[in-house]
Coordinates of C-alpha atoms in Angstrom, one line a residue:
M289 CA 93.6 0.0 -1.3
A290 CA 93.9 -3.3 -3.2
V291 CA 95.1 -5.0 -0.1
V292 CA 92.0 -3.7 1.8
W293 CA 89.7 -5.1 -0.9
L294 CA 91.5 -8.4 -0.9
L295 CA 91.2 -8.7 2.8
T296 CA 87.6 -7.8 2.7
V297 CA 86.8 -10.4 0.0
F298 CA 88.8 -13.0 1.9
A299 CA 86.9 -12.2 5.1
A300 CA 83.6 -12.3 3.3
V301 CA 84.4 -15.7 1.7
Y302 CA 85.6 -17.0 5.1
L303 CA 82.4 -15.9 6.9
V304 CA 80.1 -17.3 4.1
Q305 CA 81.8 -20.7 4.0
R306 CA 82.0 -20.9 7.8
G307 CA 78.3 -20.0 8.1
A308 CA 77.5 -22.7 5.5
F309 CA 79.3 -25.3 7.5
R310 CA 77.8 -24.2 10.8
L311 CA 74.3 -24.3 9.3
W312 CA 74.5 -27.4 7.3
G313 CA 77.6 -29.2 8.4
E314 CA 75.9 -31.6 10.7
K315 CA 73.1 -32.4 8.3
G316 CA 73.1 -35.9 6.8
I317 CA 75.9 -37.3 9.0
R318 CA 75.3 -40.9 9.9
Y319 CA 77.8 -43.1 11.8
E320 CA 77.6 -46.9 12.5
R321 CA 80.0 -49.3 14.0
S322 CA 80.0 -53.0 14.9
F323 CA 82.3 -55.8 15.8
S324 CA 82.9 -58.6 13.3
A325 CA 81.6 -61.2 15.9
P326 CA 79.3 -60.9 18.9
Y327 CA 81.8 -62.8 21.1
A328 CA 85.4 -63.8 21.2
F329 CA 87.6 -65.7 23.6
A330 CA 90.3 -63.8 25.6
G331 CA 93.4 -63.5 23.5
Q332 CA 91.6 -63.6 20.1
R333 CA 91.4 -60.7 17.6
V334 CA 88.2 -59.2 16.1
T335 CA 87.5 -56.4 13.7
L336 CA 85.8 -53.1 14.6
N337 CA 83.9 -51.8 11.6
E338 CA 83.2 -48.1 11.2
T339 CA 80.9 -46.6 8.6
L340 CA 80.5 -42.9 8.2
T341 CA 78.1 -41.3 5.7
N342 CA 77.8 -37.8 4.3
G343 CA 74.3 -37.6 2.9
K344 CA 74.3 -34.0 1.7
P345 CA 75.8 -32.0 -1.2
L346 CA 78.2 -30.0 1.1
P347 CA 81.6 -31.8 1.4
L348 CA 83.3 -32.3 4.7
P349 CA 87.0 -31.4 4.4
W350 CA 87.6 -33.2 7.8
I351 CA 85.6 -34.9 10.4
R352 CA 86.9 -36.4 13.6
I353 CA 85.1 -39.2 15.5
E354 CA 86.1 -39.6 19.2
T355 CA 84.9 -42.2 21.6
M356 CA 85.9 -43.7 25.0
M357 CA 86.6 -47.4 25.0
P358 CA 87.8 -49.9 27.6
S359 CA 91.6 -50.4 27.5
M360 CA 91.0 -54.1 27.4
L361 CA 90.3 -53.8 23.7
R362 CA 93.7 -53.1 22.2
F363 CA 94.1 -51.6 18.8
G364 CA 97.0 -52.4 16.5
S365 CA 99.5 -49.8 15.3
P366 CA 97.5 -46.7 14.6
G367 CA 97.9 -45.1 11.2
S368 CA 97.7 -41.4 10.2
E369 CA 93.9 -41.5 10.2
M370 CA 93.6 -43.0 13.7
A371 CA 94.9 -42.0 17.2
V372 CA 94.6 -43.9 20.4
S373 CA 95.4 -42.5 23.9
S374 CA 95.3 -45.3 26.5
G375 CA 95.0 -45.2 30.3
Q376 CA 94.7 -48.0 32.8
L377 CA 91.0 -48.6 32.4
L378 CA 89.9 -46.4 29.4
Q379 CA 91.3 -45.2 26.2
N380 CA 90.3 -42.4 23.8
H381 CA 89.9 -43.6 20.2
A382 CA 89.8 -41.0 17.4
S383 CA 89.3 -41.5 13.7
L384 CA 89.8 -38.8 11.1
F385 CA 87.8 -38.8 7.8
S386 CA 87.4 -36.6 4.8
L387 CA 84.0 -36.9 3.0
P388 CA 83.0 -35.6 -0.4
P389 CA 79.2 -35.1 -1.0
F390 CA 77.0 -38.1 -0.8
T391 CA 79.8 -40.4 0.2
K392 CA 80.0 -43.5 2.5
V393 CA 83.3 -44.5 4.0
R394 CA 84.0 -47.8 5.6
R395 CA 87.0 -48.4 7.8
K396 CA 88.2 -51.6 9.7
H397 CA 90.4 -51.8 12.8
E398 CA 91.9 -55.0 14.2
V399 CA 91.3 -55.3 17.9
L400 CA 92.9 -57.6 20.4
C401 CA 90.5 -58.8 23.1
A402 CA 93.0 -58.9 25.9
H403 CA 90.8 -59.6 28.9
R404 CA 87.4 -61.3 29.4
G405 CA 84.4 -59.1 30.0
V406 CA 81.4 -57.6 28.3
Y407 CA 82.2 -54.3 26.6
R408 CA 79.6 -51.9 25.4
L409 CA 80.3 -48.9 23.1
S410 CA 77.6 -46.3 22.9
S411 CA 78.1 -42.5 22.7
L412 CA 80.7 -40.6 20.7
T413 CA 81.6 -37.1 19.7
C414 CA 81.8 -35.8 16.2
T415 CA 83.8 -32.7 15.3
F416 CA 83.8 -31.3 11.7
G417 CA 85.7 -28.4 10.2
D418 CA 85.5 -25.9 7.3
L419 CA 87.6 -25.4 4.3
L420 CA 90.3 -23.6 6.2
G421 CA 90.7 -26.4 8.8
T422 CA 89.1 -24.6 11.7
P423 CA 86.4 -26.5 13.7
A424 CA 82.9 -25.6 12.6
G425 CA 80.7 -27.6 14.9
T426 CA 80.4 -30.6 17.2
L427 CA 77.6 -33.0 17.7
A428 CA 77.0 -36.1 19.9
L429 CA 76.0 -39.3 18.2
T430 CA 74.9 -42.8 19.5
A431 CA 76.2 -46.0 17.9
D432 CA 75.7 -48.9 20.2
C433 CA 77.6 -52.1 19.8
E434 CA 78.7 -54.8 22.2
I435 CA 81.2 -57.7 22.4
A436 CA 81.4 -60.4 25.0
V437 CA 85.0 -61.6 25.6
L438 CA 84.7 -65.1 27.0
P439 CA 87.3 -66.7 29.3
A440 CA 90.3 -68.2 27.6
I441 CA 89.9 -71.9 27.0
R442 CA 92.9 -74.2 27.8
E443 CA 93.6 -77.3 26.0
A444 CA 92.8 -80.5 27.9
A445 CA 96.5 -81.4 28.1
R446 CA 97.3 -78.2 29.9
L447 CA 94.8 -78.8 32.7
P448 CA 96.1 -80.3 36.0
V449 CA 96.1 -84.1 36.1
S450 CA 93.5 -84.2 38.8
V451 CA 91.1 -82.1 36.7
R452 CA 91.6 -84.4 33.6
Q453 CA 90.9 -87.4 35.7
F454 CA 87.7 -85.7 37.1
M455 CA 86.5 -85.1 33.5
Q456 CA 87.3 -88.6 32.3
S457 CA 85.4 -90.0 35.3
S458 CA 82.4 -87.8 34.8
L459 CA 82.2 -88.7 31.1
G460 CA 83.0 -92.4 31.4
H461 CA 81.3 -93.5 34.6
P462 CA 80.8 -97.3 34.3
E463 CA 77.3 -97.1 35.6
A464 CA 76.2 -93.9 33.8
F465 CA 73.3 -95.6 31.9
R466 CA 72.1 -98.0 34.6
E467 CA 68.3 -97.7 35.0
D468 CA 68.0 -98.2 38.8
H469 CA 65.8 -95.3 39.9
Y470 CA 62.3 -96.1 41.3
Q471 CA 60.6 -93.4 39.1
I472 CA 59.5 -94.2 35.6
A473 CA 60.6 -91.7 33.0
G474 CA 58.8 -93.1 30.0
I475 CA 58.8 -96.2 27.8
R476 CA 61.4 -97.7 25.4
A477 CA 61.8 -100.7 23.1
Y478 CA 62.5 -104.0 24.8
R479 CA 66.2 -105.0 24.9
S480 CA 67.7 -108.4 25.5
G481 CA 68.1 -109.0 29.2
D482 CA 65.2 -106.8 30.3
S483 CA 63.0 -108.3 33.0
M484 CA 59.4 -109.1 31.9
K485 CA 58.3 -107.3 35.0
Q486 CA 59.2 -104.1 33.3
V487 CA 57.0 -104.7 30.2
N488 CA 54.4 -102.0 29.8
W489 CA 51.5 -104.2 28.5
S490 CA 49.2 -101.3 27.8
A491 CA 51.7 -99.6 25.5
T492 CA 52.6 -102.9 23.9
A493 CA 49.0 -103.7 23.1
K494 CA 48.5 -100.2 21.5
T495 CA 51.6 -100.3 19.3
G496 CA 52.0 -104.0 18.7
Q497 CA 55.7 -103.7 19.7
L498 CA 57.1 -105.0 23.0
L499 CA 57.8 -101.9 25.1
V500 CA 59.2 -101.7 28.7
N501 CA 59.1 -99.0 31.3
K502 CA 62.2 -96.7 31.2
R503 CA 63.6 -95.7 34.5
E504 CA 66.1 -93.0 35.3
S505 CA 69.6 -93.7 36.5
M506 CA 70.6 -92.9 40.0
V507 CA 74.1 -92.3 38.8
D508 CA 74.8 -90.0 35.9
N509 CA 77.6 -88.1 34.2
D510 CA 76.5 -84.6 35.3
A511 CA 79.3 -82.4 36.6
I512 CA 79.0 -79.3 38.7
V513 CA 81.8 -76.7 38.7
L514 CA 81.9 -74.7 42.0
L515 CA 84.0 -71.6 41.6
N516 CA 84.9 -69.7 44.8
A517 CA 85.4 -65.9 44.6
E518 CA 87.3 -65.6 47.9
L519 CA 90.9 -64.4 47.5
L520 CA 91.8 -63.7 51.1
D521 CA 91.9 -66.0 54.1
A522 CA 92.3 -63.6 57.0
A523 CA 92.6 -66.4 59.6
E524 CA 95.7 -67.9 57.9
N525 CA 96.9 -64.6 56.3
R526 CA 96.7 -66.2 52.8
R527 CA 96.0 -64.2 49.7
V528 CA 96.2 -64.8 46.0
P529 CA 96.4 -61.9 43.5
P530 CA 93.5 -61.0 41.2
E531 CA 95.4 -62.7 38.3
A532 CA 94.9 -66.0 40.1
F533 CA 91.1 -65.4 39.9
E534 CA 91.4 -65.1 36.1
E535 CA 93.3 -68.4 36.1
A536 CA 90.5 -69.9 38.1
V537 CA 87.8 -68.6 35.7
S538 CA 89.8 -70.0 32.8
F539 CA 90.1 -73.4 34.5
A540 CA 86.3 -73.5 35.2
A541 CA 85.5 -72.4 31.6
S542 CA 87.9 -75.0 30.2
V543 CA 86.4 -77.8 32.2
I544 CA 82.8 -76.9 31.2
H545 CA 83.8 -76.4 27.6
H546 CA 85.5 -79.9 27.3
L547 CA 82.7 -81.7 29.2
V548 CA 79.9 -80.3 27.1
N549 CA 81.7 -80.7 23.8
S550 CA 82.3 -84.3 24.8
G551 CA 78.6 -85.0 25.2
G552 CA 78.4 -84.5 29.0
K553 CA 76.3 -82.2 31.1
A554 CA 77.8 -79.3 33.1
G555 CA 76.5 -76.9 35.7
L556 CA 77.9 -74.0 37.6
V557 CA 77.8 -72.6 41.1
F558 CA 79.5 -69.2 41.8
N559 CA 79.4 -67.1 45.0
G560 CA 80.7 -63.9 43.6
Q561 CA 79.3 -61.0 41.5
A562 CA 78.1 -62.0 38.1
G563 CA 77.0 -58.9 36.1
E564 CA 73.4 -58.0 36.7
R565 CA 72.4 -61.5 38.1
R566 CA 71.1 -61.3 41.7
D567 CA 71.2 -65.0 42.5
V568 CA 73.1 -65.7 45.7
P569 CA 74.9 -67.8 45.0
L570 CA 74.5 -68.1 41.2
R571 CA 73.5 -71.6 40.4
V572 CA 72.9 -73.1 36.9
E573 CA 71.8 -76.7 36.8
P574 CA 73.7 -79.2 34.6
R575 CA 72.6 -79.4 31.0
A576 CA 74.1 -80.4 27.7
G577 CA 74.2 -78.6 24.3
R578 CA 76.1 -75.8 22.7
E579 CA 73.5 -73.2 23.6
H580 CA 73.9 -74.0 27.3
L581 CA 77.7 -73.9 27.0
F582 CA 77.7 -70.4 25.5
A583 CA 75.2 -69.2 28.1
L584 CA 77.6 -70.3 30.8
L585 CA 80.6 -68.8 29.1
R586 CA 78.7 -65.5 28.6
L587 CA 77.9 -65.5 32.3
M588 CA 81.5 -66.2 33.2
A589 CA 82.7 -63.2 31.1
E590 CA 81.2 -61.0 33.8
F591 CA 82.4 -62.8 36.9
E592 CA 84.1 -60.6 39.5
P593 CA 85.9 -61.7 42.7
V594 CA 83.4 -59.9 44.9
V595 CA 82.2 -62.3 47.5
R596 CA 78.4 -62.3 47.9
R597 CA 78.2 -65.4 50.1
E598 CA 81.1 -67.2 51.8
L599 CA 82.0 -70.6 50.5
A600 CA 81.2 -72.3 53.8
Y601 CA 77.6 -71.2 53.6
V602 CA 77.4 -72.4 49.9
L603 CA 78.8 -75.8 50.9
E604 CA 76.3 -76.1 53.8
E605 CA 73.4 -75.3 51.4
L606 CA 74.6 -77.9 48.9
A607 CA 74.8 -80.5 51.7
A608 CA 71.4 -79.6 53.1
S609 CA 69.8 -79.7 49.6
G610 CA 70.2 -83.4 49.6
L611 CA 72.8 -83.5 46.8
R612 CA 73.6 -87.1 46.0
N613 CA 75.7 -89.0 43.5
A614 CA 77.0 -85.8 41.9
N615 CA 80.4 -85.0 40.4
V616 CA 81.6 -81.7 41.9
L617 CA 84.8 -79.8 41.0
L618 CA 85.6 -77.1 43.5
I619 CA 88.0 -74.4 42.3
S620 CA 89.2 -72.2 45.1
A621 CA 92.3 -70.2 46.2
F622 CA 92.4 -72.2 49.4
L623 CA 90.3 -74.2 51.8
T624 CA 89.8 -73.4 55.5
P625 CA 89.4 -76.3 58.0
K626 CA 85.6 -75.7 58.2
Q627 CA 85.4 -75.7 54.4
R628 CA 87.4 -79.0 54.3
M629 CA 85.0 -80.5 56.8
L630 CA 82.0 -79.5 54.6
V631 CA 83.7 -81.0 51.5
D632 CA 84.1 -84.3 53.4
R633 CA 80.4 -84.1 54.4
L634 CA 79.5 -83.9 50.7
R635 CA 81.7 -86.9 50.0
Q636 CA 80.1 -88.9 52.8
S637 CA 76.7 -88.2 51.1
G638 CA 77.8 -90.2 48.1
N639 CA 79.2 -87.2 46.0
R640 CA 82.5 -87.2 44.3
V641 CA 84.2 -83.8 45.1
E642 CA 87.6 -82.9 43.5
T643 CA 89.4 -79.8 44.6
L644 CA 91.7 -77.5 42.6
L645 CA 93.5 -75.2 45.0
L646 CA 95.3 -72.2 43.4
Y647 CA 97.3 -71.2 46.5
R648 CA 98.7 -74.7 46.9
E649 CA 99.7 -74.9 43.3
A650 CA 101.2 -71.4 43.3
I651 CA 103.7 -72.3 46.0
A652 CA 104.3 -75.9 45.0

């Protein structure tokens, strides 16, 4: 008889505590997560911060947070409170917590950003259990966070010699500041050697200082990086692997990074898929400044080798646009005879066009 009463009491206690967890277990649960930085370069490590709050008097013996993440974000050695199950593209990340009443727990995970891209984390599943360890309920939560993994930047010394010469020429053009354009861009103070024909007498009379008309230069140090998304040349049966495209993006990002950080202006043309951008091809005019640099790198984080316009058409459009006196670096897996002809046409128009061919370098 005593055994029956004991089992009855045990069953009653179990049902009461289970009912309490099923009714109030999900109340007051708040989850937040964020990366330690909004962006990182490929190969760098960041920290993923998790914060879980139990805002009620009922303790949570265990609570499990599960979410799907890209496999490109690689966690370090998981501990007893974390489990990671990785696939080729996605991985399941699970964190286990135990929360007393009115408690906030913060946890940090080191993450290796193995591949460029923009990674967004949103929904997750929360499972909590009762005092006996059995699951008592599940709820879906939203905790949005994002990190942009920018292309890896190579040191200037690790770039091909032709690329280093291109950058030096773009930054140190001997006529970069010659004012020889017919259009007037403003006024400036008189300098020794200026022609008196350039004096702006109206501005000089108003200010009492000798001022001359300022003209733009027909030759500048702007540089345009043209990145080709084509990996297959069916006519010549030439193909480069997708890894070569990652190398091309890294080369392009490195050149832009070094040019802008050295005070130059850099622009970009890309004929592939670039996230949600619908420009065909994507074209960003040369500008200077750190804000412009990171805007370009953020764009390049989403580049995919999906051809939206063939390189030959892009080169034809550049030639037809009247591009003159420009410094162009063309990064491509290969060049077809027609593409080489169009590159020569751009050179004949007064542009300097340097080519970096991945297929040629791969077999050299």
